PDB file of C-alpha atoms in Angstrom:
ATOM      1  CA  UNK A   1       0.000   0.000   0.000  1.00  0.00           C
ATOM      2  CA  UNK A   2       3.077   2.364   0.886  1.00  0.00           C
ATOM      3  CA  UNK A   3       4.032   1.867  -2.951  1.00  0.00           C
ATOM      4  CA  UNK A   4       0.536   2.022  -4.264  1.00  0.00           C
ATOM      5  CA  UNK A   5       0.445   6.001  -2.591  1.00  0.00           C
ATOM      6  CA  UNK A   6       3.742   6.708  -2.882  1.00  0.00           C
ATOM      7  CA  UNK A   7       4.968  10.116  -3.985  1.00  0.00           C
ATOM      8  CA  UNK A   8       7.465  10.532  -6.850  1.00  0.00           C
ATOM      9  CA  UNK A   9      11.197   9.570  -6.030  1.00  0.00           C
ATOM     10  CA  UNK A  10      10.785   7.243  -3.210  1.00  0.00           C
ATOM     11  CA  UNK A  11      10.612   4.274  -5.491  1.00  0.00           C
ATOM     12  CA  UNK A  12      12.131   3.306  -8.606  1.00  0.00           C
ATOM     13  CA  UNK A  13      10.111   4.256 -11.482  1.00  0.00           C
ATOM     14  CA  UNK A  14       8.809   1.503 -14.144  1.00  0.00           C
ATOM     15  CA  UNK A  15      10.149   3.766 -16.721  1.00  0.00           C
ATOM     16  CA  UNK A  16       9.259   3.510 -20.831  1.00  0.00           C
ATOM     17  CA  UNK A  17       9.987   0.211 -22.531  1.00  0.00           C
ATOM     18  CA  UNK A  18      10.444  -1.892 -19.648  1.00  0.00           C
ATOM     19  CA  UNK A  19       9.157  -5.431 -18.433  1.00  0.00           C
ATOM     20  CA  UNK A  20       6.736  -3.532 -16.258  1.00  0.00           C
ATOM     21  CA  UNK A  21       5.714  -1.131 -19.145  1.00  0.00           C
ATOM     22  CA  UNK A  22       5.225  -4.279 -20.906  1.00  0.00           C
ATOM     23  CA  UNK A  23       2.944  -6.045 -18.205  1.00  0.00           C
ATOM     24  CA  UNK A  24       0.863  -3.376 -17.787  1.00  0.00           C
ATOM     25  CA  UNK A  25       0.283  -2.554 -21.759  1.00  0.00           C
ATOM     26  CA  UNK A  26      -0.368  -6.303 -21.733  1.00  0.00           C
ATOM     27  CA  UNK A  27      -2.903  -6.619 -18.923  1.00  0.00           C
ATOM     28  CA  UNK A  28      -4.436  -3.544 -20.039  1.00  0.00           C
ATOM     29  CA  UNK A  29      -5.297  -5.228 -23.510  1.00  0.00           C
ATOM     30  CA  UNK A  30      -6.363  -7.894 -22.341  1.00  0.00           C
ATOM     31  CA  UNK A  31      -8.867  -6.312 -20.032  1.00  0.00           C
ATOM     32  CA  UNK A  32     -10.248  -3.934 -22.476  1.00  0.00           C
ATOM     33  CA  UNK A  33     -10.597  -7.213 -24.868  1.00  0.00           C
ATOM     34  CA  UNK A  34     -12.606  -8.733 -22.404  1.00  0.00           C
ATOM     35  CA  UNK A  35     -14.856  -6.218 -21.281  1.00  0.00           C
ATOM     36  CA  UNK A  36     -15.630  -5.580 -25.024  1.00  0.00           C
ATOM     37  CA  UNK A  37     -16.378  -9.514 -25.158  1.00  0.00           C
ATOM     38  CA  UNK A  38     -18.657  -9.784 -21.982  1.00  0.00           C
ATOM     39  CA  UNK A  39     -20.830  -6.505 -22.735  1.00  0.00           C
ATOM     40  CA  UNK A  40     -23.962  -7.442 -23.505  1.00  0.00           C
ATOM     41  CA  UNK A  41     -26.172  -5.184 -25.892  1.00  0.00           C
ATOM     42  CA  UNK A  42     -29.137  -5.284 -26.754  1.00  0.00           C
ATOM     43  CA  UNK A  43     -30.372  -1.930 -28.290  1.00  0.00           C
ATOM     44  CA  UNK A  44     -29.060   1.659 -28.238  1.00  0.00           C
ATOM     45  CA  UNK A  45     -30.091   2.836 -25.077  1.00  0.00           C
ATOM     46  CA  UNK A  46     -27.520  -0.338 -23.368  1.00  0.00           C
ATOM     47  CA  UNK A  47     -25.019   1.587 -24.685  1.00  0.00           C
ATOM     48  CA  UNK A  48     -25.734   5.007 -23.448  1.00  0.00           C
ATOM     49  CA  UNK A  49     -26.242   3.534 -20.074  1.00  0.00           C
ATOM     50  CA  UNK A  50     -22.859   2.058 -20.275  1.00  0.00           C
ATOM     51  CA  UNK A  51     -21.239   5.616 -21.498  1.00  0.00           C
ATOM     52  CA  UNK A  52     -22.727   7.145 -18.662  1.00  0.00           C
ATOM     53  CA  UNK A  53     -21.641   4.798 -15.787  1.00  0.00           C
ATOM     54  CA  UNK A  54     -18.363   5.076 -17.640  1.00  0.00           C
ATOM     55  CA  UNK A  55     -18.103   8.543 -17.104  1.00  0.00           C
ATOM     56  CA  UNK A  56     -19.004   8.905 -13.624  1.00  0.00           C
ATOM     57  CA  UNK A  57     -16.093   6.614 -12.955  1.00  0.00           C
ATOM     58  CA  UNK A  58     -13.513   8.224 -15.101  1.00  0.00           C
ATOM     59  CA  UNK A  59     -14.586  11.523 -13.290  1.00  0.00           C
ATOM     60  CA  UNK A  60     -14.090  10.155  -9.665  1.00  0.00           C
ATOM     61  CA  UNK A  61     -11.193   8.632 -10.133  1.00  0.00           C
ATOM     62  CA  UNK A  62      -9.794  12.231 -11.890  1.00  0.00           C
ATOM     63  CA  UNK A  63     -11.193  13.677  -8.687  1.00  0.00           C
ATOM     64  CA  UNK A  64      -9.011  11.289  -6.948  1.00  0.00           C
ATOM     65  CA  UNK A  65      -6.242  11.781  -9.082  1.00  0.00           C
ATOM     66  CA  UNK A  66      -6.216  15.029  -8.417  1.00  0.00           C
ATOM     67  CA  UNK A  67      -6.433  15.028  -4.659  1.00  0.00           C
ATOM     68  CA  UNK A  68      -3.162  12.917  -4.456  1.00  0.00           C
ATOM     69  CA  UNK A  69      -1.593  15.658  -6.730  1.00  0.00           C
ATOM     70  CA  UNK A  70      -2.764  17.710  -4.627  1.00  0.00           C
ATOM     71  CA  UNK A  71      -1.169  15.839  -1.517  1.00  0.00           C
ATOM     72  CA  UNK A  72       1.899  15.325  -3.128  1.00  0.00           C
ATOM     73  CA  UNK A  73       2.647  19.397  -3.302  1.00  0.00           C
ATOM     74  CA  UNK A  74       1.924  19.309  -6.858  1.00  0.00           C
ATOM     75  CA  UNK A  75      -1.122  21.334  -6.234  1.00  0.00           C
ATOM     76  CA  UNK A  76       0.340  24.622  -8.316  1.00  0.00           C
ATOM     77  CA  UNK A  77       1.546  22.528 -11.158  1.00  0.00           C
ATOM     78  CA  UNK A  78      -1.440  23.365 -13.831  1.00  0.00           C
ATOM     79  CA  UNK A  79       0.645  20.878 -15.833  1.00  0.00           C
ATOM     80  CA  UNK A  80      -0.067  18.081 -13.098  1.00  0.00           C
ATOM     81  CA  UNK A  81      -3.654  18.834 -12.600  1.00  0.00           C
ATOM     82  CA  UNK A  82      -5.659  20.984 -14.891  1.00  0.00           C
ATOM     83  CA  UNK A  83      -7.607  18.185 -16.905  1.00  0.00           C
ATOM     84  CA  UNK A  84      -7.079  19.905 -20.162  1.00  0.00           C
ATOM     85  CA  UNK A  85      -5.151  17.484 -22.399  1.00  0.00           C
ATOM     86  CA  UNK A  86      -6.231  15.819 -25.754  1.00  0.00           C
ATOM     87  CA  UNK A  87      -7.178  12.613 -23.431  1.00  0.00           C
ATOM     88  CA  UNK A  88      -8.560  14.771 -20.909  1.00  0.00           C
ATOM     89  CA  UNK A  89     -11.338  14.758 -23.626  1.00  0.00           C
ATOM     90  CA  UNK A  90     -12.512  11.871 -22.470  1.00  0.00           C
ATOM     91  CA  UNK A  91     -14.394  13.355 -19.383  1.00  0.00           C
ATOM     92  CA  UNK A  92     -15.911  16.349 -21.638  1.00  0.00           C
ATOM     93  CA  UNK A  93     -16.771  14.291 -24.478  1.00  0.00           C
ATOM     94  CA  UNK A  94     -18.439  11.314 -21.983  1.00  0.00           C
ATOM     95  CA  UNK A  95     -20.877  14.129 -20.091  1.00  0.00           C
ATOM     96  CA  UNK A  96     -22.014  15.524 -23.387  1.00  0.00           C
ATOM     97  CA  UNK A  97     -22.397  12.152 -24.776  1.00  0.00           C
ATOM     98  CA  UNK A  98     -24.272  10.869 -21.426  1.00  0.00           C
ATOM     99  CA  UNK A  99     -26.380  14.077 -20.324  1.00  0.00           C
ATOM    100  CA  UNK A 100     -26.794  16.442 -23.245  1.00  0.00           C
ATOM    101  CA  UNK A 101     -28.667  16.406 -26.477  1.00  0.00           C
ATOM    102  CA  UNK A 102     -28.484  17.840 -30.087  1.00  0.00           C
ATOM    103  CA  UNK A 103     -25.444  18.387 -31.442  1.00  0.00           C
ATOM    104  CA  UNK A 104     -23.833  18.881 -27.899  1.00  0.00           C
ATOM    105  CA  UNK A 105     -24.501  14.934 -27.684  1.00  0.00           C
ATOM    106  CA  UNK A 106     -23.317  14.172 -31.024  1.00  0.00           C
ATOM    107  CA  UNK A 107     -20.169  16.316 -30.464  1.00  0.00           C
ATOM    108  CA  UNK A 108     -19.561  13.687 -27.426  1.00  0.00           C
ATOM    109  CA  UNK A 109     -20.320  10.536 -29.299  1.00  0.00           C
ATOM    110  CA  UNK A 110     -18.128  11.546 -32.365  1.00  0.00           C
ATOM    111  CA  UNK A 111     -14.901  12.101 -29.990  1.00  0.00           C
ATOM    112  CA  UNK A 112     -16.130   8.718 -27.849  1.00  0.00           C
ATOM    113  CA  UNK A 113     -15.677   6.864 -31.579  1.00  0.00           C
ATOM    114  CA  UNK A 114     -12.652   8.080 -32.926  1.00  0.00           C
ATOM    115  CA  UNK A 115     -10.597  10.326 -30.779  1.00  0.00           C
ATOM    116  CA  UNK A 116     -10.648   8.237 -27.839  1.00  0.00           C
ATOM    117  CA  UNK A 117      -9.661   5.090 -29.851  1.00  0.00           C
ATOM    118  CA  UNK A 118      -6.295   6.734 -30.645  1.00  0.00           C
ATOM    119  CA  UNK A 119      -5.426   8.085 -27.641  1.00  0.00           C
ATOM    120  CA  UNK A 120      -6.075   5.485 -25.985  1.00  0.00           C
ATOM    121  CA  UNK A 121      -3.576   3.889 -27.885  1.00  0.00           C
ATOM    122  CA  UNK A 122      -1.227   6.622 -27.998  1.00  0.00           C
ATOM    123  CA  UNK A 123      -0.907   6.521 -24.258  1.00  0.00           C
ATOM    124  CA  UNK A 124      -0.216   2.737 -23.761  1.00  0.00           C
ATOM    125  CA  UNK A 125       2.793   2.776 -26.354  1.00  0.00           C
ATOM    126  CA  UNK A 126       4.063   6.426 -24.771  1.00  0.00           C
ATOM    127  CA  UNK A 127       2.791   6.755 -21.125  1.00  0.00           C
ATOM    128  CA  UNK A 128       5.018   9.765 -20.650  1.00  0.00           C
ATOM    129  CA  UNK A 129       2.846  11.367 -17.743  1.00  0.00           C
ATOM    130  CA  UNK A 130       2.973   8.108 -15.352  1.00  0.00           C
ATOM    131  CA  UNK A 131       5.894   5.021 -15.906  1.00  0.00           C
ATOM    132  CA  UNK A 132       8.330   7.134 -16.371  1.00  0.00           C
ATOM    133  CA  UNK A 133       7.867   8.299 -12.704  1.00  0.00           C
ATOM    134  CA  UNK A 134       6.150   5.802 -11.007  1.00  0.00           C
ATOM    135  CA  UNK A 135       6.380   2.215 -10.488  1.00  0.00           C
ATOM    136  CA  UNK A 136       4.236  -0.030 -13.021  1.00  0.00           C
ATOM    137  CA  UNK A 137       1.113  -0.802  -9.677  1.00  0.00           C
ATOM    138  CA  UNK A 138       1.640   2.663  -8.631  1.00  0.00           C
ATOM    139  CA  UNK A 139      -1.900   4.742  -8.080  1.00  0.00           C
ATOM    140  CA  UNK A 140      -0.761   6.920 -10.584  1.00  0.00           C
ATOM    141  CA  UNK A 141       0.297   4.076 -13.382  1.00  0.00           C
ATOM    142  CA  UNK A 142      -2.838   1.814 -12.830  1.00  0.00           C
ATOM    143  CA  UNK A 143      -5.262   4.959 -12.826  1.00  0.00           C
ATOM    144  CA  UNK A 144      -3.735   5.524 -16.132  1.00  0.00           C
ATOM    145  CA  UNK A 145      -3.850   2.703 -17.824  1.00  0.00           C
ATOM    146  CA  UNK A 146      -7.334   1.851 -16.814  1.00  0.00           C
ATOM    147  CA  UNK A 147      -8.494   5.322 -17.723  1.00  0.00           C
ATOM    148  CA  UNK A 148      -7.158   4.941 -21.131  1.00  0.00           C
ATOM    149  CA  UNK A 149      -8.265   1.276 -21.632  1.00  0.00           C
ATOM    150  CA  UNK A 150     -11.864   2.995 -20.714  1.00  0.00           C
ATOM    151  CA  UNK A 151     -11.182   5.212 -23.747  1.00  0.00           C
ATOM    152  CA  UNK A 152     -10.239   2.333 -26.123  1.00  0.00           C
ATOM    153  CA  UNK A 153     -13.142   0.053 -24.734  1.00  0.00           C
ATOM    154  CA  UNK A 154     -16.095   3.107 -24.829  1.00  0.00           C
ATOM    155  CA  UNK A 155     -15.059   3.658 -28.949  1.00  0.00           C
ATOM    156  CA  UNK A 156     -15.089   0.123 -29.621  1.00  0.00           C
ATOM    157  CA  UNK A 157     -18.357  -1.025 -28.405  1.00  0.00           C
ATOM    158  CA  UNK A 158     -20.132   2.623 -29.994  1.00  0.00           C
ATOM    159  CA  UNK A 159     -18.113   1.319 -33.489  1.00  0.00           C
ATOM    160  CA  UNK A 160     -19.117  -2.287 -32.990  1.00  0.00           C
ATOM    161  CA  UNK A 161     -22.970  -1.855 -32.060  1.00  0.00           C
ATOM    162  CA  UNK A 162     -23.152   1.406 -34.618  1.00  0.00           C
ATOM    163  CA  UNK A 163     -24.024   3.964 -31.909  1.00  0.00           C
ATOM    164  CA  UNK A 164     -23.777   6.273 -34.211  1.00  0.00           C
ATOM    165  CA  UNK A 165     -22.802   5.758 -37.809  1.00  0.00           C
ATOM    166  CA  UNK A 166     -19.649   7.737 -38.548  1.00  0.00           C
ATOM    167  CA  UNK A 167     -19.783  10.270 -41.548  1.00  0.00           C
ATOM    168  CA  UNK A 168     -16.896  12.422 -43.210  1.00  0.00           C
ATOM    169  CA  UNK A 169     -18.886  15.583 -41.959  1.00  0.00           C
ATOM    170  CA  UNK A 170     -18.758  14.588 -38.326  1.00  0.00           C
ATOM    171  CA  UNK A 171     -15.169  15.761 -38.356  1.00  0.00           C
ATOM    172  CA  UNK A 172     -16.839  19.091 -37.933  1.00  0.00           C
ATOM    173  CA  UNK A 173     -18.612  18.176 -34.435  1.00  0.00           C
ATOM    174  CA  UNK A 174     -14.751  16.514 -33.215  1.00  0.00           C
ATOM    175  CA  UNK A 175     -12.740  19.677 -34.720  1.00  0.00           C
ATOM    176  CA  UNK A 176     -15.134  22.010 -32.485  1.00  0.00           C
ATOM    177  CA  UNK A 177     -14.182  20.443 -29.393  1.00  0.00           C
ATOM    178  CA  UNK A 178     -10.405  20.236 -29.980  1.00  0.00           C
ATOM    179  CA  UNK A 179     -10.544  23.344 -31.320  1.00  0.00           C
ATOM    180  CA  UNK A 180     -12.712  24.856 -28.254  1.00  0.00           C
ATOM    181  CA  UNK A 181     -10.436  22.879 -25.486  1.00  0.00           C
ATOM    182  CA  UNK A 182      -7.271  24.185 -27.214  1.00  0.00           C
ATOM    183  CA  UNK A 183      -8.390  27.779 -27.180  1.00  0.00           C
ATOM    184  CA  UNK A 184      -8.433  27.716 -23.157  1.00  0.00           C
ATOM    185  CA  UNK A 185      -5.397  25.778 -23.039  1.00  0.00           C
ATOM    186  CA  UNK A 186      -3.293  28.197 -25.054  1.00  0.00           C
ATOM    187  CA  UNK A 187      -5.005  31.220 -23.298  1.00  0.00           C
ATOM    188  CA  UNK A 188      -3.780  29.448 -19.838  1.00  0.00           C
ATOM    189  CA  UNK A 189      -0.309  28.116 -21.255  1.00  0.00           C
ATOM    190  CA  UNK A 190       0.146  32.306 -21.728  1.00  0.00           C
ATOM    191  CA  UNK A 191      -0.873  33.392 -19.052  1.00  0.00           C
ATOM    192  CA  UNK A 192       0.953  30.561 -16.756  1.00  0.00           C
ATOM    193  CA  UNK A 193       3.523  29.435 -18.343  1.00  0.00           C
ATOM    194  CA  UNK A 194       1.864  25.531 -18.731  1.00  0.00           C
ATOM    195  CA  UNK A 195       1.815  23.119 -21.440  1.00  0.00           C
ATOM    196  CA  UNK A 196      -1.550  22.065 -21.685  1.00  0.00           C
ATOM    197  CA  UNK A 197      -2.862  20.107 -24.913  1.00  0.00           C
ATOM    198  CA  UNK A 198       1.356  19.921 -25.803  1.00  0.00           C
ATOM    199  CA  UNK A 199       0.528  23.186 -27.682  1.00  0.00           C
ATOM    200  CA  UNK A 200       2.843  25.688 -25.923  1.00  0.00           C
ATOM    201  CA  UNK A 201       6.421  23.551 -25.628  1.00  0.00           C
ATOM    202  CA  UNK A 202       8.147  20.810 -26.628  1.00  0.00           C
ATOM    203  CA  UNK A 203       7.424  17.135 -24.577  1.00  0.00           C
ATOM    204  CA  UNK A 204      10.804  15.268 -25.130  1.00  0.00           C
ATOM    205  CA  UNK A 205      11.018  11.973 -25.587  1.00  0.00           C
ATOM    206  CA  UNK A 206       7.743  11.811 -27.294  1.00  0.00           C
ATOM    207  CA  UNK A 207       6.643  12.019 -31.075  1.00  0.00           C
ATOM    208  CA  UNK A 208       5.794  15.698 -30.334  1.00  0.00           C
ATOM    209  CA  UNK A 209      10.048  16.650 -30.649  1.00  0.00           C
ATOM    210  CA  UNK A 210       9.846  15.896 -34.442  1.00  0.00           C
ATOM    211  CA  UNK A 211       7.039  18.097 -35.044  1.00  0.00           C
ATOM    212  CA  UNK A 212       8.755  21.121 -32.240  1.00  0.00           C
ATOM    213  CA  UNK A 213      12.077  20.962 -34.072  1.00  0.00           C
ATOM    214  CA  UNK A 214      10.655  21.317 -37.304  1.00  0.00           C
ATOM    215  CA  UNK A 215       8.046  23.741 -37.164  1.00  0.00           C
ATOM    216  CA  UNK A 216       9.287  26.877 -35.351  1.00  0.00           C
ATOM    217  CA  UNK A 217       6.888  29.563 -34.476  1.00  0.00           C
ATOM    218  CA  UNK A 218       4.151  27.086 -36.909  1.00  0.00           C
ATOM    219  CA  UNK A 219       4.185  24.661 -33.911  1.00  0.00           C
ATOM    220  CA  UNK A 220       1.341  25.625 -31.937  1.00  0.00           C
ATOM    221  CA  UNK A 221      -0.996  25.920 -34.768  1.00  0.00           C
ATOM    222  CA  UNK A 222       0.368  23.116 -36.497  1.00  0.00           C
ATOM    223  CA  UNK A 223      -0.081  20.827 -33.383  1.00  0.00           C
ATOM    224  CA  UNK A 224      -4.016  22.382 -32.682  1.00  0.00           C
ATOM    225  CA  UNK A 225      -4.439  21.245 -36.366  1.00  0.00           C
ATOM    226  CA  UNK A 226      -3.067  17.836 -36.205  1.00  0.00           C
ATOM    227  CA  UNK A 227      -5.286  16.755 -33.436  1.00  0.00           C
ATOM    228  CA  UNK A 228      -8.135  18.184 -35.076  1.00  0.00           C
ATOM    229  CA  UNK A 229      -8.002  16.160 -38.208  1.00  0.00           C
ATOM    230  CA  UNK A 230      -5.527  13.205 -37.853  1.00  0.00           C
ATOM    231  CA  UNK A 231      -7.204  11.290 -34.922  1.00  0.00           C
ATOM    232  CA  UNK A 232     -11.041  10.949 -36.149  1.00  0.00           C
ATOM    233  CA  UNK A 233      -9.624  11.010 -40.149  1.00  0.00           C
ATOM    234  CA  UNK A 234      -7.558   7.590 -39.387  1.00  0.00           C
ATOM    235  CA  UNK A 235     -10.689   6.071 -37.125  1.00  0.00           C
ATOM    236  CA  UNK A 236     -13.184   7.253 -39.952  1.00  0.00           C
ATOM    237  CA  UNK A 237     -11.199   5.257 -42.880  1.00  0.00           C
ATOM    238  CA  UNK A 238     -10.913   2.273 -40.855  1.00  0.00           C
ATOM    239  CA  UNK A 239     -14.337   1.959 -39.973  1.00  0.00           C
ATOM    240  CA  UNK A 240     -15.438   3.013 -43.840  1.00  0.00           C
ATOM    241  CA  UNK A 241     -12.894   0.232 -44.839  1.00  0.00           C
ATOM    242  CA  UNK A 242     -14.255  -2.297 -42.851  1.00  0.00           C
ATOM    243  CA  UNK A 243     -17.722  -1.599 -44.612  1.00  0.00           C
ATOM    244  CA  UNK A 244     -16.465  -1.215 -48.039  1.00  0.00           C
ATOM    245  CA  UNK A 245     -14.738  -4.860 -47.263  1.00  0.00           C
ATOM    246  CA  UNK A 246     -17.862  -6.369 -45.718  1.00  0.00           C
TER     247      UNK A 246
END
């Protein structure tokens, strides 16, 4: 339990491409293959239901997360705790998915069905924000994982029961609320110095370098543009792909 709460430091972290990265990328799969396997569903409103349990889970457990940041001194560190990453998505996207309607609700099922897929993904191969300072069955590490297997696992089953039937236009609804979330980022990332959404600074050791030390002053619109296309345009051709195969 003393490693399970631990605070950064006092432990030797997993670190990136590791047995214990490994394990946990592993385990991770596995469970998210499961749970797509043993959900049972038998019209539309089964899967709202499960999007909305979902998300009240994913936003204690950020609640949580945030109160051991918190404990930890890392209370100032907007970096640390301000939910406002392209993953972070996940909690906005769920609550307009679960509780609104319109095209607040379709902006939330879009993002659930494509965005969330990839970085989902993104995150197990390059889980920058946790192994590398944490042991692999840290608080931190597991939270992680399972909150990004939860991302994975929520696109697959509204893909594989058609929850809503993805369309070329729809990458209007996911641009918006990239588009909206990196907006208050930037405005933040200004004003204090943060590097919310990866829009403001480099993130070494991650895929974002190549883009930083090729762009120059293009970076930050560059990288508000990439995640407003790239995710839901590589989800949308596999799923059209699938159906032009079938």
């Amino acid at each position: 339990m003393k490693v399970f709460f631990a605070k950064p430091g006092e432990y030797q972290a997993c670190g990136l491409v590791t047995v214990g990265h490994l394990v946990i990328f592993v385990l991770t799969a596995i469970g998210v293959i499961v749970a797509v396997k043993c959900t049972k569903i038998r019209c539309k409103e089964d899967v709202t239901t499960i999007i909305r349990r979902s998300t009240i889970i994913i936003w204690i457990l950020e609640i949580l997360k945030t109160i051991y940041s918190i404990s930890i001194g890392d209370g100032t560190d907007l970096n640390k705790i301000a939910p406002l990453y392209y993953c972070s998505l996940l909690l906005y996207s769920g609550l307009l998915s679960s509780f609104c309607k319109g095209k607040l609700n379709e902006i939330g099922d879009v993002f659930l069905a494509t965005g969330g897929i990839v970085g989902g993904i993104v995150f197990w191969v390059f889980p920058t924000t946790s192994l590398p300072y944490y042991p692999v069955f840290h608080f931190v590490s597991v939270h992680s994982y399972f909150y990004h297997g939860m991302m994975v696992y929520l696109g697959i089953i509204i893909n594989k029961y058609n929850y809503i039937e993805l369309k070329l236009s729809h990458i209007k609804q996911y641009a918006i609320l990239i588009f909206t979330i990196s907006v208050i980022a930037y405005i933040i990332n200004l004003r204090f110095g943060s590097n919310l959404m990866f829009i403001s600074e480099d993130f070494p050791g991650t895929p974002i370098s190549i883009v930083y030390n090729h762009t120059g002053k293009l970076f930050t619109p560059l990288m508000i543009a990439i995640q407003m296309t790239l995710p839901f345009l590589l989800i949308y051709g596999i799923t059209k792909l699938k159906k032009d195969v079938t």
